[in-house]
Coordinates of C-alpha atoms in Angstrom, one line a residue:
Chain P
M1 CA -111.9 8.9 -47.0
D2 CA -112.8 10.8 -43.9
N3 CA -110.0 10.1 -41.5
P4 CA -106.6 10.4 -43.1
L5 CA -103.6 9.4 -40.9
I6 CA -100.9 10.0 -43.4
R7 CA -100.9 12.9 -45.9
V8 CA -98.1 13.2 -48.3
G9 CA -98.1 16.1 -50.8
N10 CA -95.7 17.0 -53.7
L11 CA -93.1 14.8 -52.1
V12 CA -89.7 14.9 -53.8
K13 CA -86.6 13.0 -52.7
N14 CA -83.3 13.4 -54.5
Y15 CA -80.1 11.5 -53.7
H16 CA -76.6 12.4 -54.7
R17 CA -74.3 9.8 -56.1
G18 CA -71.1 11.6 -56.6
S19 CA -71.9 14.6 -58.8
E20 CA -75.0 13.0 -60.2
E21 CA -78.4 13.8 -58.7
L22 CA -81.0 11.0 -58.6
T23 CA -84.6 11.7 -58.2
V24 CA -86.2 8.8 -56.3
L25 CA -89.6 10.4 -55.6
S26 CA -90.9 13.1 -57.9
G27 CA -93.9 15.0 -56.7
L28 CA -95.8 12.2 -55.0
N29 CA -99.2 12.7 -53.5
F30 CA -100.6 10.0 -51.2
I31 CA -103.0 9.5 -48.4
V32 CA -103.4 6.6 -45.9
E33 CA -106.6 6.4 -43.8
D34 CA -106.4 5.6 -40.1
G35 CA -106.7 1.8 -39.7
E36 CA -105.7 0.9 -43.3
F37 CA -103.3 -1.9 -44.2
V38 CA -101.4 -0.7 -47.2
A39 CA -98.8 -2.6 -49.3
L40 CA -96.3 -0.6 -51.3
M41 CA -95.2 -2.5 -54.3
G42 CA -93.1 -1.8 -57.3
P43 CA -89.8 -2.8 -59.0
S44 CA -86.4 -2.1 -57.4
G45 CA -85.6 1.6 -57.5
S46 CA -89.3 2.6 -57.7
G47 CA -89.0 4.6 -54.5
K48 CA -91.2 2.4 -52.2
T49 CA -88.6 1.9 -49.4
T50 CA -87.7 5.6 -49.6
L51 CA -91.3 6.5 -49.2
L52 CA -91.6 4.1 -46.2
N53 CA -88.5 5.7 -44.6
L54 CA -89.9 9.2 -45.1
I55 CA -93.3 8.3 -43.6
A56 CA -91.4 6.6 -40.7
G57 CA -89.4 9.8 -40.1
I58 CA -86.0 8.1 -40.6
D59 CA -85.3 10.1 -43.7
R60 CA -86.2 13.6 -44.8
P61 CA -87.7 14.8 -48.0
T62 CA -86.0 17.2 -50.5
S63 CA -89.3 19.1 -50.8
G64 CA -93.0 18.6 -50.2
Y65 CA -94.8 17.7 -47.0
I66 CA -95.6 14.7 -44.8
F67 CA -98.2 14.8 -42.1
V68 CA -98.8 11.9 -39.8
G69 CA -101.9 12.8 -37.8
T70 CA -101.5 16.5 -37.0
D71 CA -97.7 16.3 -37.0
E72 CA -95.8 17.7 -40.0
I73 CA -92.8 15.5 -39.7
S74 CA -91.2 16.9 -42.8
S75 CA -90.3 20.1 -40.9
M76 CA -89.0 18.4 -37.8
T77 CA -85.3 18.5 -36.7
D78 CA -83.3 15.3 -36.2
S79 CA -83.9 15.2 -32.5
Q80 CA -87.6 16.0 -32.8
L81 CA -87.9 13.2 -35.3
A82 CA -86.2 10.7 -32.9
D83 CA -88.6 11.7 -30.1
W84 CA -91.5 11.5 -32.5
R85 CA -90.5 8.1 -33.8
S86 CA -90.3 6.7 -30.2
R87 CA -94.0 7.7 -29.7
H88 CA -95.6 7.1 -33.0
I89 CA -93.7 4.5 -35.1
G90 CA -93.2 0.8 -34.8
F91 CA -90.6 -0.3 -37.4
I92 CA -90.3 -3.9 -38.6
F93 CA -87.1 -4.7 -40.6
Q94 CA -86.5 -7.4 -43.1
T95 CA -83.6 -8.7 -41.1
Y96 CA -85.4 -8.3 -37.8
N97 CA -82.5 -6.1 -36.4
L98 CA -82.7 -7.5 -32.8
I99 CA -79.9 -6.6 -30.5
P100 CA -78.0 -9.8 -30.2
V101 CA -76.8 -9.3 -26.6
L102 CA -80.3 -8.7 -25.3
T103 CA -82.9 -11.3 -24.6
A104 CA -86.3 -11.3 -26.3
F105 CA -87.8 -9.6 -23.3
E106 CA -85.0 -6.9 -23.2
N107 CA -85.3 -6.3 -26.9
V108 CA -89.0 -5.7 -26.6
E109 CA -88.5 -3.5 -23.6
L110 CA -86.1 -1.2 -25.4
P111 CA -88.6 1.3 -26.9
L112 CA -90.4 1.5 -23.5
L113 CA -87.2 2.8 -21.9
L114 CA -88.0 6.0 -23.8
T115 CA -91.4 6.3 -22.1
P116 CA -92.0 7.4 -18.5
L117 CA -93.2 3.9 -17.6
G118 CA -91.8 2.3 -14.5
R119 CA -90.2 -1.2 -14.3
V120 CA -93.3 -3.0 -13.3
E121 CA -95.5 -1.4 -16.0
R122 CA -92.8 -2.0 -18.6
R123 CA -92.7 -5.7 -17.7
K124 CA -96.5 -5.9 -18.0
H125 CA -96.5 -4.3 -21.5
V126 CA -93.6 -6.5 -22.7
E127 CA -95.3 -9.7 -21.5
I128 CA -98.5 -8.7 -23.3
A129 CA -96.7 -7.8 -26.5
L130 CA -94.8 -11.2 -26.4
Y131 CA -98.1 -12.9 -25.6
I132 CA -99.8 -11.4 -28.7
V133 CA -97.0 -12.6 -31.0
G134 CA -97.1 -16.0 -29.3
L135 CA -93.7 -16.0 -27.7
S136 CA -94.5 -15.8 -24.0
D137 CA -92.3 -18.9 -23.5
R138 CA -89.3 -17.4 -25.2
M139 CA -88.8 -14.2 -23.1
S140 CA -85.4 -15.1 -21.8
H141 CA -84.1 -16.4 -25.1
Y142 CA -81.4 -14.6 -27.0
P143 CA -81.9 -13.9 -30.7
R144 CA -79.4 -16.6 -31.6
Q145 CA -81.5 -19.1 -29.8
L146 CA -84.6 -18.3 -31.9
S147 CA -85.6 -19.3 -35.4
G148 CA -86.0 -16.6 -38.1
G149 CA -89.8 -16.6 -37.8
Q150 CA -89.5 -16.2 -34.0
E151 CA -87.0 -13.4 -34.3
Q152 CA -89.4 -11.5 -36.6
R153 CA -92.2 -12.0 -34.1
V154 CA -90.0 -10.6 -31.3
A155 CA -89.3 -7.6 -33.7
I156 CA -93.1 -7.2 -34.2
A157 CA -93.6 -7.3 -30.4
R158 CA -90.9 -4.6 -30.1
A159 CA -92.7 -2.6 -32.8
I160 CA -96.2 -2.8 -31.1
V161 CA -95.1 -2.6 -27.4
T162 CA -95.5 1.2 -27.2
D163 CA -98.9 1.1 -29.1
P164 CA -97.6 3.3 -31.9
T165 CA -99.7 5.3 -34.2
L166 CA -98.3 3.6 -37.2
L167 CA -96.6 0.3 -38.0
V168 CA -94.2 0.2 -40.9
A169 CA -92.5 -2.9 -42.2
D170 CA -89.8 -3.1 -44.9
E171 CA -90.1 -6.6 -46.6
P172 CA -91.1 -8.2 -43.3
T173 CA -91.2 -11.7 -44.9
G174 CA -88.2 -11.2 -47.2
D175 CA -85.8 -13.3 -45.1
L176 CA -88.3 -16.0 -44.1
D177 CA -89.3 -19.5 -45.3
A178 CA -92.9 -19.8 -46.7
K179 CA -94.4 -21.2 -43.4
S180 CA -92.8 -18.5 -41.2
A181 CA -93.8 -15.8 -43.7
E182 CA -97.4 -17.0 -43.6
E183 CA -97.4 -16.8 -39.8
I184 CA -96.0 -13.2 -39.8
L185 CA -98.6 -12.1 -42.4
I186 CA -101.4 -13.6 -40.3
L187 CA -100.0 -11.7 -37.3
L188 CA -99.9 -8.4 -39.2
E189 CA -103.4 -8.9 -40.5
R190 CA -104.6 -9.6 -37.0
L191 CA -102.9 -6.5 -35.7
N192 CA -104.7 -4.5 -38.4
S193 CA -108.1 -6.0 -38.1
E194 CA -108.3 -6.7 -34.4
F195 CA -106.2 -3.9 -32.9
K196 CA -107.0 -1.4 -35.6
K197 CA -103.3 -0.7 -36.2
T198 CA -102.5 1.3 -39.3
I199 CA -99.9 -0.7 -41.2
V200 CA -97.8 0.3 -44.2
I201 CA -95.5 -2.5 -45.6
V202 CA -93.1 -2.6 -48.5
T203 CA -93.0 -5.9 -50.2
H204 CA -92.2 -7.8 -53.4
D205 CA -94.1 -10.8 -52.1
P206 CA -97.6 -11.2 -53.8
R207 CA -98.8 -13.3 -50.8
A208 CA -97.9 -10.4 -48.5
A209 CA -99.6 -7.9 -50.7
A210 CA -102.7 -10.1 -50.8
R211 CA -103.1 -9.7 -47.1
A212 CA -103.2 -5.9 -47.4
R213 CA -106.5 -4.0 -47.9
R214 CA -104.9 -1.7 -50.3
I215 CA -102.0 -2.1 -52.8
V216 CA -100.1 0.9 -54.0
H217 CA -97.8 0.5 -57.0
L218 CA -95.0 2.8 -57.5
E219 CA -92.8 3.2 -60.6
K220 CA -90.0 5.5 -61.1
G221 CA -90.9 7.6 -58.1
V222 CA -94.6 8.2 -59.0
L223 CA -97.8 6.5 -58.0
K224 CA -98.8 4.1 -60.8
E225 CA -101.7 2.2 -59.4
D226 CA -103.8 2.3 -56.2
I227 CA -106.0 -0.8 -55.7
K228 CA -108.4 -1.4 -52.8
A229 CA -108.9 -5.0 -51.9
E230 CA -112.1 -6.4 -50.5
D231 CA -112.4 -6.3 -46.7
R232 CA -111.5 -9.6 -45.2
G233 CA -113.0 -11.1 -42.1
S234 CA -110.8 -11.5 -39.1
V235 CA -110.4 -13.7 -36.1
R236 CA -110.8 -11.9 -32.8
L237 CA -108.1 -12.2 -30.2
A238 CA -110.0 -12.7 -27.0
D239 CA -108.9 -10.3 -24.1
S240 CA -105.7 -9.2 -25.9
T241 CA -107.2 -5.9 -26.7
L242 CA -106.0 -4.8 -23.3
A243 CA -102.5 -5.1 -24.6
F244 CA -102.4 -1.6 -25.9
A245 CA -104.2 0.1 -23.1
D246 CA -102.5 3.2 -21.9
V247 CA -99.0 2.4 -23.2
K248 CA -98.6 5.9 -24.3
S249 CA -99.9 7.4 -21.0
Chain J
M1 CA -84.0 6.8 -20.1
A2 CA -80.6 5.8 -21.5
I3 CA -79.6 2.7 -23.3
P4 CA -79.3 0.1 -20.6
L5 CA -75.8 -0.6 -19.1
K6 CA -76.2 -4.3 -19.7
Y7 CA -76.1 -3.6 -23.4
N8 CA -72.6 -2.3 -23.0
I9 CA -71.4 -4.8 -20.5
R10 CA -72.6 -7.8 -22.5
N11 CA -71.1 -6.4 -25.7
L12 CA -67.7 -6.1 -24.0
F13 CA -67.9 -9.8 -23.1
V14 CA -69.1 -10.8 -26.6
R15 CA -65.7 -9.6 -27.9
K16 CA -63.7 -11.5 -25.4
V17 CA -60.3 -11.5 -27.1
T18 CA -60.3 -7.8 -28.3
T19 CA -61.7 -6.7 -24.9
G20 CA -59.1 -8.9 -23.1
L21 CA -56.2 -7.5 -25.0
T22 CA -57.2 -3.9 -24.6
V23 CA -57.8 -4.4 -20.9
L24 CA -54.4 -6.0 -20.6
G25 CA -52.8 -3.1 -22.5
I26 CA -54.4 -0.5 -20.3
G27 CA -53.7 -2.6 -17.2
L28 CA -49.9 -2.8 -17.9
V29 CA -49.8 1.0 -18.5
V30 CA -51.6 1.7 -15.3
A31 CA -49.3 -0.8 -13.4
V32 CA -46.1 0.9 -14.7
F33 CA -47.6 4.3 -13.8
L34 CA -48.5 3.1 -10.3
S35 CA -45.0 1.6 -9.8
V36 CA -43.3 4.9 -10.6
M37 CA -45.8 6.9 -8.6
S38 CA -45.3 4.6 -5.6
L39 CA -41.5 5.1 -5.9
S40 CA -42.0 8.9 -5.9
E41 CA -44.5 8.6 -3.0
G42 CA -42.1 6.5 -0.9
L43 CA -39.3 9.0 -1.5
T44 CA -41.5 12.0 -0.7
R45 CA -42.8 10.4 2.4
V46 CA -39.3 10.1 3.8
F47 CA -39.0 13.9 3.9
K48 CA -42.7 14.7 4.6
V49 CA -43.0 12.9 7.8
S50 CA -39.5 13.3 9.1
G51 CA -39.0 15.3 12.2
S52 CA -41.4 16.7 14.8
P53 CA -43.6 19.8 14.3
K54 CA -42.2 21.2 17.5
N55 CA -38.6 20.8 16.5
I56 CA -36.5 23.7 15.2
L57 CA -33.3 23.2 13.3
V58 CA -30.6 25.8 13.8
L59 CA -28.2 26.3 11.0
R60 CA -25.6 28.9 10.0
R61 CA -27.3 31.8 8.2
N62 CA -27.5 31.3 4.4
S63 CA -26.6 27.6 4.5
Q64 CA -28.9 25.3 2.6
S65 CA -28.4 22.1 4.5
E66 CA -26.6 20.7 7.5
V67 CA -23.7 19.7 5.2
D68 CA -22.6 23.4 4.6
S69 CA -23.6 24.7 8.0
G70 CA -21.4 25.4 11.0
I71 CA -22.1 26.4 14.6
Y72 CA -19.3 27.1 17.0
R73 CA -19.2 25.6 20.5
E74 CA -19.3 29.1 22.1
Q75 CA -22.6 29.8 20.4
I76 CA -24.4 26.9 22.0
P77 CA -25.0 28.4 25.4
L78 CA -26.4 31.5 23.7
I79 CA -28.8 29.3 21.6
V80 CA -30.1 27.1 24.4
T81 CA -30.9 30.0 26.7
L82 CA -33.2 31.7 24.2
P83 CA -36.9 31.8 25.0
G84 CA -39.4 29.2 23.8
I85 CA -37.3 26.1 24.3
D86 CA -39.0 23.2 26.0
R87 CA -37.5 21.6 29.0
D88 CA -37.3 18.1 30.5
I89 CA -38.6 17.2 34.0
D90 CA -35.3 18.3 35.5
G91 CA -35.6 21.7 33.9
N92 CA -32.8 21.1 31.3
P93 CA -33.4 22.5 27.8
L94 CA -34.3 19.9 25.2
F95 CA -31.7 20.2 22.4
S96 CA -29.1 18.2 20.6
T97 CA -25.9 19.5 19.1
E98 CA -25.2 17.5 15.9
L99 CA -22.4 16.9 13.4
V100 CA -23.1 15.5 10.0
V101 CA -20.3 13.8 8.1
I102 CA -20.6 12.0 4.8
L103 CA -19.0 8.6 4.6
N104 CA -18.4 6.8 1.3
M105 CA -19.2 3.2 2.0
E106 CA -19.4 -0.1 0.1
K107 CA -22.8 -1.5 -0.8
N108 CA -23.7 -5.1 -0.4
E109 CA -24.6 -5.3 -4.1
G110 CA -21.3 -3.7 -5.2
G111 CA -20.2 -0.1 -5.7
T112 CA -20.2 2.6 -3.2
S113 CA -22.5 5.3 -2.0
N114 CA -22.4 8.2 0.5
V115 CA -24.0 7.6 3.9
T116 CA -24.7 10.2 6.5
L117 CA -22.9 9.7 9.8
R118 CA -24.7 11.8 12.4
G119 CA -23.2 12.7 15.7
I120 CA -25.9 13.4 18.3
S121 CA -26.1 14.5 21.9
E122 CA -27.8 12.6 24.6
K123 CA -31.2 14.0 23.9
G124 CA -31.0 13.5 20.1
P125 CA -33.0 10.3 20.0
H126 CA -35.8 11.7 22.2
L127 CA -36.2 14.6 19.8
R128 CA -37.1 12.2 17.0
P129 CA -40.5 10.6 17.7
Q130 CA -40.1 7.9 15.0
F131 CA -36.8 6.6 16.5
K132 CA -36.9 3.1 18.0
L133 CA -33.9 0.9 19.0
A134 CA -34.7 -2.4 17.4
E135 CA -31.6 -4.5 18.3
G136 CA -28.6 -4.2 20.5
R137 CA -28.1 -1.2 22.7
M138 CA -27.4 2.6 22.5
F139 CA -23.9 3.7 21.8
K140 CA -21.8 4.9 24.7
P141 CA -20.0 8.3 24.4
G142 CA -16.3 8.2 23.8
L143 CA -16.1 4.5 22.8
S144 CA -16.3 4.9 19.0
E145 CA -19.6 3.1 18.9
V146 CA -22.4 3.6 16.4
I147 CA -26.0 2.5 15.9
V148 CA -27.1 1.9 12.3
S149 CA -30.5 2.2 10.8
R150 CA -32.0 -1.2 9.7
S151 CA -32.2 0.0 6.1
I152 CA -28.6 1.0 6.0
S153 CA -27.6 -2.2 7.8
K154 CA -29.3 -4.2 5.0
R155 CA -27.9 -2.2 2.1
F156 CA -24.2 -1.6 3.2
K157 CA -21.3 -3.9 4.1
N158 CA -20.0 -4.2 7.7
C159 CA -23.2 -2.6 9.0
S160 CA -24.7 -5.5 10.9
L161 CA -24.7 -5.8 14.7
D162 CA -21.1 -6.2 16.1
D163 CA -19.5 -5.4 12.8
I164 CA -16.7 -2.8 12.6
I165 CA -17.2 0.1 10.2
R166 CA -13.9 1.4 8.9
F167 CA -13.4 4.7 7.1
G168 CA -9.8 5.8 6.5
S169 CA -8.0 5.5 9.8
Y170 CA -11.3 5.6 11.8
Q171 CA -13.3 2.6 13.0
W172 CA -16.6 2.3 14.8
K173 CA -18.3 -0.7 16.3
V174 CA -22.0 -1.3 15.5
V175 CA -23.7 -1.8 18.8
G176 CA -27.3 -1.3 17.9
I177 CA -29.8 -1.3 15.0
F178 CA -32.6 1.2 14.9
D179 CA -35.7 1.8 13.0
A180 CA -37.2 5.3 12.2
D181 CA -40.4 4.3 10.4
G182 CA -39.4 5.3 7.0
T183 CA -38.2 8.8 7.9
A184 CA -34.9 10.5 7.3
P185 CA -32.9 8.9 10.1
D186 CA -33.5 5.5 8.3
S187 CA -30.7 6.7 5.9
E188 CA -28.3 7.4 8.7
I189 CA -25.7 6.1 11.1
W190 CA -25.6 7.7 14.6
T191 CA -22.8 8.1 17.0
D192 CA -22.0 10.4 19.9
V193 CA -21.4 14.0 18.7
E194 CA -18.3 14.8 20.9
G195 CA -16.5 11.6 19.8
A196 CA -17.3 12.4 16.1
M197 CA -16.1 16.0 16.6
S198 CA -12.8 14.7 18.0
D199 CA -12.4 11.9 15.4
F200 CA -12.9 14.3 12.5
R201 CA -11.1 17.2 14.2
R202 CA -14.1 19.5 13.7
V203 CA -14.3 22.8 15.5
S204 CA -17.9 23.5 14.8
Y205 CA -21.2 21.5 14.9
S206 CA -23.4 21.2 11.8
S207 CA -26.6 22.0 13.5
V208 CA -28.5 22.3 16.7
L209 CA -31.9 20.6 17.0
V210 CA -34.2 22.3 19.5
R211 CA -37.6 21.2 20.9
T212 CA -39.8 24.2 21.4
T213 CA -42.8 24.3 23.8
D214 CA -45.6 25.1 21.3
K215 CA -46.4 27.4 18.4
L216 CA -45.9 30.5 20.5
G217 CA -42.6 29.1 21.9
Q218 CA -41.5 28.4 18.3
D219 CA -42.2 31.9 17.2
Q220 CA -40.4 33.4 20.3
F221 CA -37.4 31.2 19.6
V222 CA -37.1 31.9 15.9
T223 CA -37.5 35.7 16.5
A224 CA -35.0 35.8 19.3
L225 CA -32.4 33.8 17.3
S226 CA -32.8 35.9 14.2
N227 CA -32.6 39.1 16.1
D228 CA -29.4 38.2 18.1
P229 CA -26.5 39.9 16.3
R230 CA -24.0 37.7 18.0
L231 CA -25.2 34.5 16.4
A232 CA -25.6 35.0 12.6
L233 CA -27.7 31.9 12.5
Q234 CA -31.0 30.9 11.1
A235 CA -33.8 28.7 12.5
K236 CA -36.0 26.5 10.4
S237 CA -38.9 24.2 11.4
E238 CA -37.5 20.7 11.1
R239 CA -40.5 19.6 9.0
S240 CA -40.1 22.5 6.5
Y241 CA -36.3 21.7 6.3
Y242 CA -37.1 18.1 5.2
E243 CA -40.0 19.1 3.1
K244 CA -37.6 21.3 1.0
Q245 CA -35.7 18.1 0.3
T246 CA -38.7 16.5 -1.3
S247 CA -37.3 18.1 -4.5
T248 CA -35.2 14.9 -4.6
A249 CA -38.3 13.1 -5.7
D250 CA -39.1 15.7 -8.4
P251 CA -37.1 14.1 -11.3
I252 CA -38.6 10.7 -10.5
K253 CA -42.1 12.2 -10.4
F254 CA -41.5 14.0 -13.7
F255 CA -40.1 10.9 -15.2
G256 CA -43.1 8.9 -14.0
I257 CA -45.7 11.4 -15.3
F258 CA -43.8 11.7 -18.6
V259 CA -43.5 8.0 -19.2
G260 CA -47.1 7.5 -18.0
L261 CA -48.3 10.1 -20.4
I262 CA -46.5 8.6 -23.4
M263 CA -47.8 5.2 -22.6
A264 CA -51.3 6.6 -21.9
I265 CA -51.4 8.1 -25.4
G266 CA -50.5 4.6 -26.8
A267 CA -53.2 3.0 -24.6
C268 CA -55.7 5.6 -25.8
F269 CA -55.1 4.5 -29.3
G270 CA -55.6 0.9 -28.2
A271 CA -58.9 1.7 -26.6
M272 CA -59.9 3.8 -29.6
N273 CA -59.1 1.0 -32.0
T274 CA -61.2 -1.4 -30.0
M275 CA -64.1 1.1 -29.8
Y276 CA -63.9 1.8 -33.6
A277 CA -64.1 -1.9 -34.2
A278 CA -67.1 -2.2 -31.9
V279 CA -68.9 0.7 -33.6
S280 CA -68.1 -0.7 -37.0
A281 CA -69.4 -4.2 -36.1
R282 CA -72.6 -2.7 -34.6
T283 CA -73.5 -0.2 -37.3
K284 CA -76.8 -2.0 -37.8
E285 CA -77.6 -2.1 -34.1
I286 CA -76.8 1.6 -33.8
A287 CA -79.1 2.4 -36.7
T288 CA -81.8 0.3 -35.1
L289 CA -81.5 2.1 -31.8
R290 CA -81.8 5.4 -33.7
V291 CA -84.9 4.2 -35.5
L292 CA -86.4 3.2 -32.2
G293 CA -86.0 6.8 -31.1
F294 CA -82.8 6.8 -29.0
S295 CA -81.2 10.3 -29.5
H296 CA -77.7 11.1 -30.7
M297 CA -76.8 11.9 -27.0
S298 CA -78.0 8.5 -25.8
I299 CA -75.8 6.7 -28.3
L300 CA -72.8 8.9 -27.6
T301 CA -73.2 8.4 -23.9
S302 CA -73.7 4.7 -24.3
F303 CA -70.5 4.2 -26.3
I304 CA -68.5 6.5 -24.0
I305 CA -69.7 4.5 -21.0
E306 CA -68.7 1.3 -22.8
S307 CA -65.2 2.7 -23.4
L308 CA -65.0 3.8 -19.7
L309 CA -66.0 0.3 -18.6
L310 CA -63.4 -1.2 -20.8
A311 CA -60.8 1.2 -19.4
L312 CA -62.0 0.6 -15.8
L313 CA -61.4 -3.1 -16.2
G314 CA -57.9 -2.2 -17.4
G315 CA -57.5 0.2 -14.4
V316 CA -58.6 -2.5 -11.9
L317 CA -56.2 -5.0 -13.5
G318 CA -53.5 -2.3 -13.4
C319 CA -54.1 -1.7 -9.7
F320 CA -53.9 -5.4 -9.1
L321 CA -50.7 -5.8 -11.1
G322 CA -49.3 -2.7 -9.4
L323 CA -50.0 -4.1 -5.9
L324 CA -48.5 -7.4 -6.9
T325 CA -45.4 -5.7 -8.3
V326 CA -44.8 -3.5 -5.3
K327 CA -45.6 -6.3 -2.8
L328 CA -43.5 -9.0 -4.4
A329 CA -40.8 -7.5 -6.7
L330 CA -40.3 -4.1 -5.0
S331 CA -41.1 -5.0 -1.4
G332 CA -37.7 -4.1 0.1
V333 CA -36.0 -0.8 0.6
T334 CA -34.1 1.0 -2.1
G335 CA -32.0 4.1 -2.2
T336 CA -31.1 7.1 -4.3
T337 CA -29.0 10.2 -3.9
N338 CA -30.3 13.2 -2.0
F339 CA -28.9 16.1 -4.0
N340 CA -29.2 18.4 -1.0
T341 CA -26.8 16.4 1.1
F342 CA -25.2 14.3 -1.6
S343 CA -25.8 11.2 0.5
E344 CA -27.9 8.1 0.2
V345 CA -31.6 8.4 1.1
V346 CA -33.2 5.1 1.7
F347 CA -36.9 4.5 1.1
A348 CA -39.6 1.9 0.3
F349 CA -42.1 1.9 -2.6
R350 CA -45.5 3.0 -1.2
L351 CA -48.7 2.2 -3.0
T352 CA -51.2 4.2 -1.1
P353 CA -55.0 4.1 -1.6
N354 CA -54.7 7.6 -3.1
I355 CA -52.2 6.4 -5.7
L356 CA -54.5 3.5 -6.6
L357 CA -57.3 5.9 -7.0
T358 CA -55.1 8.0 -9.3
G359 CA -54.5 4.8 -11.3
I360 CA -58.2 4.3 -11.7
V361 CA -58.8 7.9 -12.7
F362 CA -55.8 7.6 -15.1
S363 CA -57.4 4.5 -16.7
L364 CA -60.8 6.3 -17.0
L365 CA -59.1 9.2 -18.8
I366 CA -57.6 6.7 -21.2
G367 CA -61.1 5.3 -21.8
L368 CA -62.6 8.8 -22.2
F369 CA -60.1 10.1 -24.7
G370 CA -60.1 6.7 -26.5
G371 CA -63.9 6.6 -26.6
I372 CA -64.9 10.1 -27.7
L373 CA -64.2 9.8 -31.4
P374 CA -65.7 6.3 -32.0
A375 CA -68.7 7.2 -29.8
T376 CA -69.2 10.4 -31.9
Q377 CA -69.0 8.3 -35.1
A378 CA -71.7 6.0 -33.6
A379 CA -73.9 8.8 -32.5
F380 CA -74.0 10.5 -35.8
T381 CA -74.4 7.4 -37.9
K382 CA -76.7 8.1 -40.9
I383 CA -79.6 5.8 -40.3
I384 CA -80.5 5.2 -43.9
L385 CA -76.9 4.6 -45.0
A386 CA -76.3 2.3 -42.0
L387 CA -79.4 0.2 -42.7
R388 CA -78.6 0.1 -46.4
Q389 CA -75.0 -0.9 -45.8
V390 CA -75.9 -4.1 -44.0
E391 CA -79.1 -5.1 -45.7

């Protein structure tokens, strides 16, 4: 534990349902090391998705702090968070959330529109991201022309195209058949092992959790169990390391 | 960088029926607005371009128009010897003594209307640069002959070439048809002034039209006329005299703007409804864009642009429909009453590039006001709620 990327301390998150106040996270402390692949598990209502959203900067805590790198995102304003997300977070949704009227290429290009990159550089980065997810031949396809597994791979390409600090995924295999889910998990595992991406996923799927190097169990808003899995070997992706070069420059 | 424009354009075409109906609605509103504005423009133009900037109209002091003016014969030599008057190559002063009489005539389509019969002197036509004899010949003095504008000839009975116009015990033969390029004489019948004075037993002319040399001459003439205690007359620039009559178009313009505004409010709600539906259907997309890092302002701008594009399509359709309406259904001349002279003023609908541009701006305003609230709703979508709602 010598290079923490995410530091969460005394994290409390309350929601209001009518006049009733629900405590979803109660004083959570949690650290993720740089380069870890963490699976957040737990029953429905345990607070795992809330924790993921807080770490990704799309929700704000009631109290406590969250540091990602040196940035204390828990004290940022809405617009600071939006800017921060565009530079540091790659989000993978359960239902892919691709923009239906944009092609695979254009969907992946979207986050790059928030960077200073020019058209030619953007194209290069999009092509590499789609190459990594194995969809170089589907660039001009619209989401409706792709299978669920392919859509999720486009969504992963969109998440990695800016070379974010952190990849977060909410049930990334939840809407997929077993074969496609397996492909997505292999891809995530490779992104972690080969490209050293720090990944935090929320999942109910034991196969997904088995791919992670660390499994964190939450229950009723508190950390119940924290298990480190054995390191697994990985398959190198020849030359693709270049994919992430200078995206953030 | 902003959300790409293609995102908005493609979304408009995804919802073909909704987009089509909204575009049609805005298009019809713009077309009606353009039609009314082209009517007002046509009427305004009659007065705005009538006359020559060098011409001065002499009327009795305090009279508002030629109809209630009177200038006695013995005053004419005093007027035409004032300084500043231009002269022809023979050295004769350029002026026309004129008499205006209102005739009540039958229209081709039924009913009657007042028409201006203008008696003019020999130089009358030369003082009006837009005048052109189109058919037949000029009237001859003393023979009860008239020439009729083409517009009047088309709209009133017995006004074609060789017809006889009867009014009470008087009758005049139509010997020529003239054209005045949409200016005031296009609503008139012309005859020789002395014949008309005699026919109607008048002792005074209605006005004297004078051509001055230049701006300096104009000032000299106006000052000399106003300062001459024997005359009790006033001099007005012919252009400003007609421009004052543009008030005839005011009620129409008011009506056009009023109707346009009411319809525009309706069209705003149409655009708003469409945009609310678009925002509601794309809650998940909007939340995703926010997660990716697009700001409130980017989302707001994007949806306002989408609303403007929607309205612009309507505006372009409206211009096309407006052009079609004016070219096909409203292509001829029409008339209304000039309340300064209580006689018919004939004009044509005029759909100018400026009016078309106004139509486009009008449609964009509809888009802007229709789009603001839905775009604000989109921009301030709560990310977590939006994601939870659809997942």
